[in-house]
CSV table of C-alpha atoms and ligand atoms in Angstrom, one decimal:
chain,number,residue,atom,x,y,z
L,1,MET,CA,0.6,21.7,-31.0
L,2,THR,CA,-2.0,20.0,-28.8
L,3,ASN,CA,-4.5,17.9,-30.5
L,4,ARG,CA,-7.9,18.8,-29.1
L,5,TYR,CA,-8.9,15.1,-29.0
L,6,CYS,CA,-5.8,14.3,-26.8
L,7,ARG,CA,-6.4,15.6,-23.3
L,8,SER,CA,-4.1,15.0,-20.4
L,9,VAL,CA,-5.2,12.1,-18.2
L,10,THR,CA,-2.8,13.0,-15.5
L,11,SER,CA,-5.4,14.1,-13.1
L,12,GLN,CA,-7.4,10.9,-13.6
L,13,ASN,CA,-4.2,8.9,-12.8
L,14,PHE,CA,-4.0,10.2,-9.2
L,15,ASP,CA,-7.2,8.9,-7.7
L,16,ARG,CA,-7.4,5.4,-9.0
L,17,LEU,CA,-7.5,4.0,-5.5
L,18,THR,CA,-9.6,6.6,-3.7
L,19,GLY,CA,-11.9,4.8,-1.2
L,20,LYS,CA,-9.9,1.6,-1.2
L,21,VAL,CA,-8.0,0.2,1.8
L,22,ALA,CA,-4.8,-1.7,1.0
L,23,VAL,CA,-2.6,-4.1,3.1
L,24,VAL,CA,1.0,-4.4,2.0
L,25,THR,CA,3.5,-6.8,3.5
L,26,GLY,CA,7.3,-6.1,3.4
L,27,ALA,CA,6.3,-2.5,3.0
L,28,ALA,CA,9.3,-0.8,4.6
L,29,SER,CA,11.7,-1.1,1.7
L,30,GLY,CA,12.2,-1.5,-2.0
L,31,ILE,CA,9.2,-2.7,-4.0
L,32,GLY,CA,6.8,-2.7,-1.1
L,33,LEU,CA,7.7,0.8,-0.1
L,34,ALA,CA,7.3,2.0,-3.7
L,35,ILE,CA,3.9,0.4,-3.9
L,36,THR,CA,2.8,1.9,-0.5
L,37,GLU,CA,3.9,5.4,-1.7
L,38,LYS,CA,2.1,5.0,-5.0
L,39,PHE,CA,-1.1,3.7,-3.4
L,40,LEU,CA,-1.1,6.6,-1.0
L,41,ALA,CA,-0.6,9.0,-4.0
L,42,GLU,CA,-3.5,7.4,-5.7
L,43,GLY,CA,-5.8,8.0,-2.8
L,44,ALA,CA,-5.8,4.6,-1.0
L,45,CYS,CA,-5.6,4.1,2.8
L,46,VAL,CA,-2.7,1.7,3.5
L,47,VAL,CA,-1.8,-0.7,6.3
L,48,ALA,CA,1.9,-1.3,6.0
L,49,GLY,CA,3.4,-4.4,7.6
L,50,ASP,CA,7.1,-5.3,8.0
L,51,VAL,CA,9.6,-6.9,10.4
L,52,ASP,CA,11.8,-3.8,10.1
L,53,VAL,CA,10.6,-1.6,13.0
L,54,ALA,CA,12.9,1.3,12.2
L,55,GLY,CA,11.8,1.2,8.6
L,56,LEU,CA,8.2,1.3,9.6
L,57,THR,CA,8.8,4.2,11.9
L,58,SER,CA,10.4,6.2,9.1
L,59,MET,CA,7.3,5.5,6.9
L,60,THR,CA,5.1,7.4,9.3
L,61,THR,CA,6.3,10.6,7.7
L,62,LEU,CA,4.7,9.5,4.4
L,63,ALA,CA,1.1,10.3,5.4
L,64,SER,CA,-1.1,11.0,8.5
L,65,ASP,CA,-2.7,8.1,10.3
L,66,ARG,CA,-5.9,9.0,8.5
L,67,PHE,CA,-4.3,7.3,5.5
L,68,LEU,CA,-1.4,5.2,6.7
L,69,MET,CA,-1.1,2.7,9.6
L,70,THR,CA,2.0,0.6,10.2
L,71,ALA,CA,2.2,-2.7,12.1
L,72,VAL,CA,5.1,-4.9,12.9
L,73,CYS,CA,4.3,-8.1,11.0
L,74,ASP,CA,6.4,-11.2,10.3
L,75,VAL,CA,4.5,-12.9,7.5
L,76,THR,CA,5.7,-16.3,8.7
L,77,THR,CA,3.8,-15.8,12.0
L,78,GLU,CA,0.1,-16.3,11.6
L,79,THR,CA,-0.9,-14.2,14.6
L,80,ASP,CA,1.1,-11.2,13.2
L,81,VAL,CA,-0.7,-11.5,9.9
L,82,GLU,CA,-4.1,-11.8,11.6
L,83,ASN,CA,-3.2,-8.6,13.6
L,84,LEU,CA,-2.2,-6.8,10.3
L,85,PHE,CA,-5.7,-7.4,8.9
L,86,ALA,CA,-7.3,-6.6,12.2
L,87,VAL,CA,-5.6,-3.2,12.1
L,88,ALA,CA,-7.1,-2.6,8.6
L,89,GLN,CA,-10.5,-3.6,9.9
L,90,SER,CA,-10.5,-1.6,13.0
L,91,HIS,CA,-8.8,1.6,11.6
L,92,PHE,CA,-10.2,1.7,8.1
L,93,GLY,CA,-13.2,-0.5,8.2
L,94,GLY,CA,-12.2,-3.2,5.8
L,95,VAL,CA,-9.7,-4.4,3.1
L,96,ASP,CA,-10.0,-4.0,-0.7
L,97,VAL,CA,-6.4,-4.6,-1.9
L,98,VAL,CA,-3.8,-6.9,-0.5
L,99,VAL,CA,-0.2,-7.1,-1.8
L,100,ALA,CA,1.7,-10.1,-0.6
L,101,ASN,CA,5.2,-8.7,-1.2
L,102,ALA,CA,7.5,-9.7,1.6
L,103,GLY,CA,10.3,-12.0,0.5
L,104,ALA,CA,14.0,-12.4,0.1
L,105,GLY,CA,16.5,-14.3,-2.0
L,106,THR,CA,19.4,-16.6,-1.2
L,107,TYR,CA,22.2,-18.3,-3.0
L,108,GLY,CA,23.5,-21.9,-2.7
L,109,LEU,CA,24.1,-24.8,-5.0
L,110,LEU,CA,21.9,-27.8,-4.3
L,111,ALA,CA,24.7,-29.9,-2.9
L,112,ASP,CA,25.6,-27.2,-0.4
L,113,HIS,CA,22.1,-26.0,0.4
L,114,THR,CA,21.3,-26.6,4.1
L,115,LEU,CA,17.8,-27.7,5.0
L,116,GLU,CA,17.7,-24.7,7.4
L,117,GLU,CA,18.3,-22.3,4.5
L,118,TRP,CA,15.8,-24.1,2.2
L,119,SER,CA,13.2,-23.9,5.0
L,120,ARG,CA,13.9,-20.3,5.8
L,121,ILE,CA,13.3,-19.2,2.2
L,122,ILE,CA,10.2,-21.5,1.6
L,123,ASP,CA,8.8,-20.2,4.9
L,124,LEU,CA,9.3,-16.6,4.0
L,125,CYS,CA,8.6,-16.6,0.3
L,126,LEU,CA,5.9,-19.3,0.0
L,127,THR,CA,4.4,-20.0,3.4
L,128,GLY,CA,4.4,-16.3,4.3
L,129,VAL,CA,2.4,-15.6,1.1
L,130,PHE,CA,0.0,-18.5,1.9
L,131,ILE,CA,-0.7,-17.1,5.4
L,132,THR,CA,-1.2,-13.6,3.9
L,133,VAL,CA,-3.5,-15.0,1.1
L,134,LYS,CA,-5.4,-17.0,3.7
L,135,HIS,CA,-6.2,-14.0,5.8
L,136,ALA,CA,-6.9,-11.9,2.8
L,137,SER,CA,-9.5,-14.5,1.7
L,138,LYS,CA,-11.2,-14.2,5.1
L,139,THR,CA,-11.1,-10.4,5.4
L,140,MET,CA,-11.3,-8.8,1.9
L,141,ARG,CA,-14.5,-7.1,0.8
L,142,ASP,CA,-16.2,-8.5,-2.3
L,143,GLY,CA,-14.7,-7.0,-5.5
L,144,GLY,CA,-11.2,-6.7,-4.1
L,145,SER,CA,-7.8,-7.2,-5.7
L,146,LEU,CA,-5.2,-9.5,-4.4
L,147,LEU,CA,-1.6,-9.2,-5.7
L,148,THR,CA,1.3,-11.5,-5.1
L,149,ILE,CA,4.9,-10.6,-5.9
L,150,ALA,CA,6.7,-13.6,-7.4
L,151,SER,CA,9.7,-13.2,-9.6
L,152,LEU,CA,11.2,-13.8,-13.0
L,153,ASN,CA,12.5,-16.9,-11.2
L,154,ALA,CA,9.0,-18.3,-11.0
L,155,ILE,CA,9.4,-19.2,-14.7
L,156,GLN,CA,13.2,-18.9,-15.3
L,157,PRO,CA,15.5,-21.2,-13.4
L,158,SER,CA,18.8,-20.1,-12.0
L,159,LYS,CA,21.7,-22.2,-10.8
L,160,GLY,CA,22.1,-21.6,-7.0
L,161,MET,CA,18.6,-20.4,-6.5
L,162,ALA,CA,16.6,-23.6,-6.0
L,163,ALA,CA,14.7,-22.6,-2.9
L,164,TYR,CA,13.8,-19.1,-4.3
L,165,CYS,CA,12.8,-20.4,-7.7
L,166,ALA,CA,10.7,-23.2,-6.2
L,167,ALA,CA,9.0,-20.7,-3.7
L,168,LYS,CA,8.2,-18.2,-6.4
L,169,ALA,CA,6.8,-20.8,-8.8
L,170,GLY,CA,4.7,-21.9,-5.9
L,171,VAL,CA,3.5,-18.3,-5.3
L,172,ALA,CA,2.3,-18.1,-8.9
L,173,MET,CA,0.3,-21.3,-8.7
L,174,LEU,CA,-1.1,-20.4,-5.2
L,175,THR,CA,-2.3,-17.2,-6.7
L,176,ARG,CA,-4.2,-19.0,-9.5
L,177,VAL,CA,-5.9,-21.2,-6.9
L,178,ALA,CA,-6.9,-18.0,-5.0
L,179,ALA,CA,-8.3,-16.6,-8.2
L,180,MET,CA,-10.5,-19.7,-8.6
L,181,GLU,CA,-11.7,-19.7,-5.0
L,182,LEU,CA,-12.3,-16.0,-4.7
L,183,GLY,CA,-13.7,-15.3,-8.1
L,184,GLU,CA,-17.3,-15.9,-7.1
L,185,ARG,CA,-17.0,-12.9,-4.7
L,186,GLY,CA,-15.6,-10.7,-7.5
L,187,ILE,CA,-12.1,-10.8,-5.9
L,188,ARG,CA,-9.3,-10.9,-8.5
L,189,ALA,CA,-5.9,-12.4,-7.8
L,190,ASN,CA,-2.9,-11.7,-10.0
L,191,THR,CA,0.8,-12.3,-9.8
L,192,ILE,CA,3.5,-9.7,-10.6
L,193,ALA,CA,6.9,-11.2,-11.7
L,194,PRO,CA,9.7,-8.6,-11.7
L,195,GLY,CA,13.1,-9.1,-13.2
L,196,LEU,CA,16.1,-7.3,-11.7
L,197,VAL,CA,15.0,-4.3,-9.6
L,198,ARG,CA,17.4,-2.1,-7.7
L,199,THR,CA,16.5,-2.5,-4.0
L,200,ASN,CA,18.2,-3.4,-0.7
L,201,ALA,CA,17.6,-7.1,-1.5
L,202,THR,CA,19.6,-6.8,-4.7
L,203,SER,CA,22.4,-4.5,-3.4
L,204,GLY,CA,24.7,-7.6,-3.3
L,205,LEU,CA,24.0,-8.4,-6.9
L,206,PHE,CA,24.5,-4.8,-7.9
L,207,SER,CA,28.0,-4.9,-6.2
L,208,VAL,CA,29.0,-7.5,-8.8
L,209,PRO,CA,29.0,-5.7,-12.2
L,210,ALA,CA,29.2,-9.0,-14.1
L,211,VAL,CA,25.9,-10.1,-12.7
L,212,VAL,CA,24.1,-6.8,-13.7
L,213,ASP,CA,25.8,-6.9,-17.1
L,214,GLU,CA,24.4,-10.4,-17.8
L,215,PHE,CA,20.9,-9.3,-16.7
L,216,VAL,CA,21.1,-6.3,-19.0
L,217,GLU,CA,22.5,-8.4,-21.9
L,218,ASN,CA,19.6,-10.9,-21.5
L,219,ALA,CA,16.8,-8.3,-21.3
L,220,PRO,CA,15.6,-6.9,-24.7
L,221,LEU,CA,15.2,-3.5,-23.0
L,222,SER,CA,18.8,-3.7,-21.9
L,223,ARG,CA,18.4,-2.4,-18.3
L,224,HIS,CA,17.2,-3.2,-14.8
L,225,ALA,CA,14.0,-1.7,-13.2
L,226,GLU,CA,13.4,0.8,-10.5
L,227,PRO,CA,10.8,-0.1,-7.7
L,228,SER,CA,8.5,2.7,-9.0
L,229,GLU,CA,8.0,0.8,-12.2
L,230,ILE,CA,6.7,-2.2,-10.3
L,231,ALA,CA,4.5,0.1,-8.3
L,232,GLU,CA,2.8,1.4,-11.5
L,233,LEU,CA,1.8,-2.2,-12.5
L,234,ALA,CA,0.6,-2.9,-8.9
L,235,THR,CA,-1.5,0.2,-9.0
L,236,PHE,CA,-3.1,-0.8,-12.3
L,237,LEU,CA,-3.9,-4.3,-10.9
L,238,ALA,CA,-5.2,-2.9,-7.7
L,239,SER,CA,-7.5,-0.5,-9.4
L,240,ASP,CA,-10.7,-1.0,-11.3
L,241,GLN,CA,-8.9,-0.4,-14.6
L,242,SER,CA,-8.0,-4.1,-14.5
L,243,SER,CA,-11.5,-5.2,-13.6
L,244,PHE,CA,-11.5,-8.3,-15.9
L,245,MET,CA,-8.0,-9.5,-15.0
L,246,SER,CA,-7.6,-12.5,-12.7
L,247,ALA,CA,-5.3,-15.5,-12.5
L,248,SER,CA,-2.8,-13.6,-14.6
L,249,PHE,CA,1.0,-13.8,-14.4
L,250,LEU,CA,2.5,-10.5,-15.4
L,251,SER,CA,6.2,-10.5,-16.2
L,252,ILE,CA,7.7,-7.0,-15.7
L,253,ASP,CA,11.3,-7.8,-16.6
L,254,GLY,CA,12.2,-5.8,-19.7
L,255,GLY,CA,11.7,-9.0,-21.6
L,256,GLY,CA,14.3,-10.9,-19.6
L,257,ASN,CA,12.1,-14.0,-19.6
L,258,THR,CA,13.0,-14.5,-23.3
L,259,GLY,CA,16.7,-15.1,-22.4
L,260,ARG,CA,18.5,-17.0,-19.6
L,261,TYR,CA,19.3,-16.1,-16.1
L,262,PRO,CA,22.9,-14.9,-15.4
L,263,ASP,CA,25.2,-17.8,-14.7
L,264,LEU,CA,25.8,-17.0,-11.1
L,265,PRO,CA,28.2,-19.9,-10.2
L,266,ARG,CA,30.5,-19.0,-13.1
L,267,ILE,CA,30.5,-15.3,-12.2
L,268,PHE,CA,31.0,-15.9,-8.4
L,269,GLN,CA,33.8,-18.5,-9.1
L,270,ALA,CA,35.6,-16.0,-11.4
L,271,LEU,CA,35.5,-13.4,-8.5
L,272,ASP,CA,37.2,-15.9,-6.2
L,273,GLU,CA,40.0,-16.6,-8.7
P,301,NAD,N1,14.5,-6.7,-6.2
P,301,NAD,C1,14.4,-7.6,-7.2
P,301,NAD,O1,15.1,-7.6,-8.2
P,301,NAD,C2,13.2,-8.5,-7.2
P,301,NAD,C3,12.9,-9.3,-8.3
P,301,NAD,C4,11.9,-10.2,-8.3
P,301,NAD,C5,11.1,-10.3,-7.2
P,301,NAD,N2,11.4,-9.6,-6.1
P,301,NAD,C6,10.5,-9.8,-4.9
P,301,NAD,O2,10.0,-8.6,-4.5
P,301,NAD,C7,9.7,-8.6,-3.1
P,301,NAD,C8,10.2,-7.4,-2.5
P,301,NAD,O3,11.7,-7.4,-2.6
P,301,NAD,P1,12.6,-6.1,-2.6
P,301,NAD,O4,13.5,-6.3,-3.7
P,301,NAD,O5,11.8,-4.9,-2.5
P,301,NAD,O6,13.4,-6.4,-1.2
P,301,NAD,P2,13.7,-5.4,0.0
P,301,NAD,O7,14.7,-6.2,0.8
P,301,NAD,O8,14.0,-4.0,-0.4
P,301,NAD,O9,12.3,-5.4,0.8
P,301,NAD,C9,11.8,-6.5,1.4
P,301,NAD,C10,11.0,-6.1,2.7
P,301,NAD,O10,10.5,-7.3,3.2
P,301,NAD,C11,10.7,-7.2,4.6
P,301,NAD,N3,10.7,-8.6,5.2
P,301,NAD,C12,11.6,-9.5,5.2
P,301,NAD,N4,11.2,-10.6,5.8
P,301,NAD,C13,10.0,-10.3,6.3
P,301,NAD,C14,9.0,-11.1,7.0
P,301,NAD,N5,9.3,-12.3,7.5
P,301,NAD,N6,7.8,-10.5,7.3
P,301,NAD,C15,7.5,-9.3,6.8
P,301,NAD,N7,8.4,-8.5,6.1
P,301,NAD,C16,9.6,-9.0,5.9
P,301,NAD,C17,12.0,-6.5,4.8
P,301,NAD,O11,12.2,-6.0,6.1
P,301,NAD,C18,12.0,-5.5,3.7
P,301,NAD,O12,11.4,-4.3,4.2
P,301,NAD,C19,10.2,-9.9,-2.6
P,301,NAD,O13,9.2,-10.9,-2.6
P,301,NAD,C20,11.2,-10.3,-3.7
P,301,NAD,O14,11.4,-11.7,-3.8
P,301,NAD,C21,12.4,-8.7,-6.0
């Protein structure tokens, strides 16, 4: 029986971003793609940036160019990021929401970690976010919402993931600085920190059942996430529903931050034996 005081809010949940223009990096796959799809469903206009040209091309079926523009953008190249924001300005007239999402992981124990690999991950996962946040700061309209995608690894260390952990911890602090600098313009800045999510980036981990098993054992909710669950949180943070939230670090990891990260060297060594 339906309680007359309980009405469905479904219709309200599909226009939370109407009138807003969003820029999403790393938008052609995984979490970035799910965020783009959800933002479009909630009424936003989106400028999607990625290095994956084929992925961007396939995205053009998601919406007409009245709502979705794609641009090739390597977040480690400042002119590409400038161009991404210029597309948003020229096509949609401004920017209200920015999601600095592009990133990738790596594995290597400290003693074996090359400087090149360290620099590649820091460039992509930290400097790329800095460049995106810098141009977001210059371009966003007052009252906007800036999101960065860090990771459980921003707060939970893992053997073999020094560069990624350091970069993601840096993203969390960079976002808090952005919140301080942009607050006077009413711009909010928050960090999303996912645990294990099934995407292209984690297909390697998912091919090793022992890794997924340890994630699941360590998470009170005993499972991994799907990208759409991260997109729900991103939508809430992008919308006016989170109007008093800034400088927040939001774990979305099934509670995995209460445990410990899978022992990757032990698991990988066992595979070699
Ligand atoms: N999947 C997870 O379990 C998980 C967990 C925590 C955090 N994250 C973070 O979420 C973000 C998205 O990861 P995902 O799992 O969706 O990965 P994904 O590989 O599915 O998507 C990443 C996208 O970023 C793009 N990209 C890579 N380098 C780029 C660059 N230099 N410039 C612009 N785009 C670039 C890729 O082409 C790809 O489309 C990353 O920052 C990642 O670190 C993922």
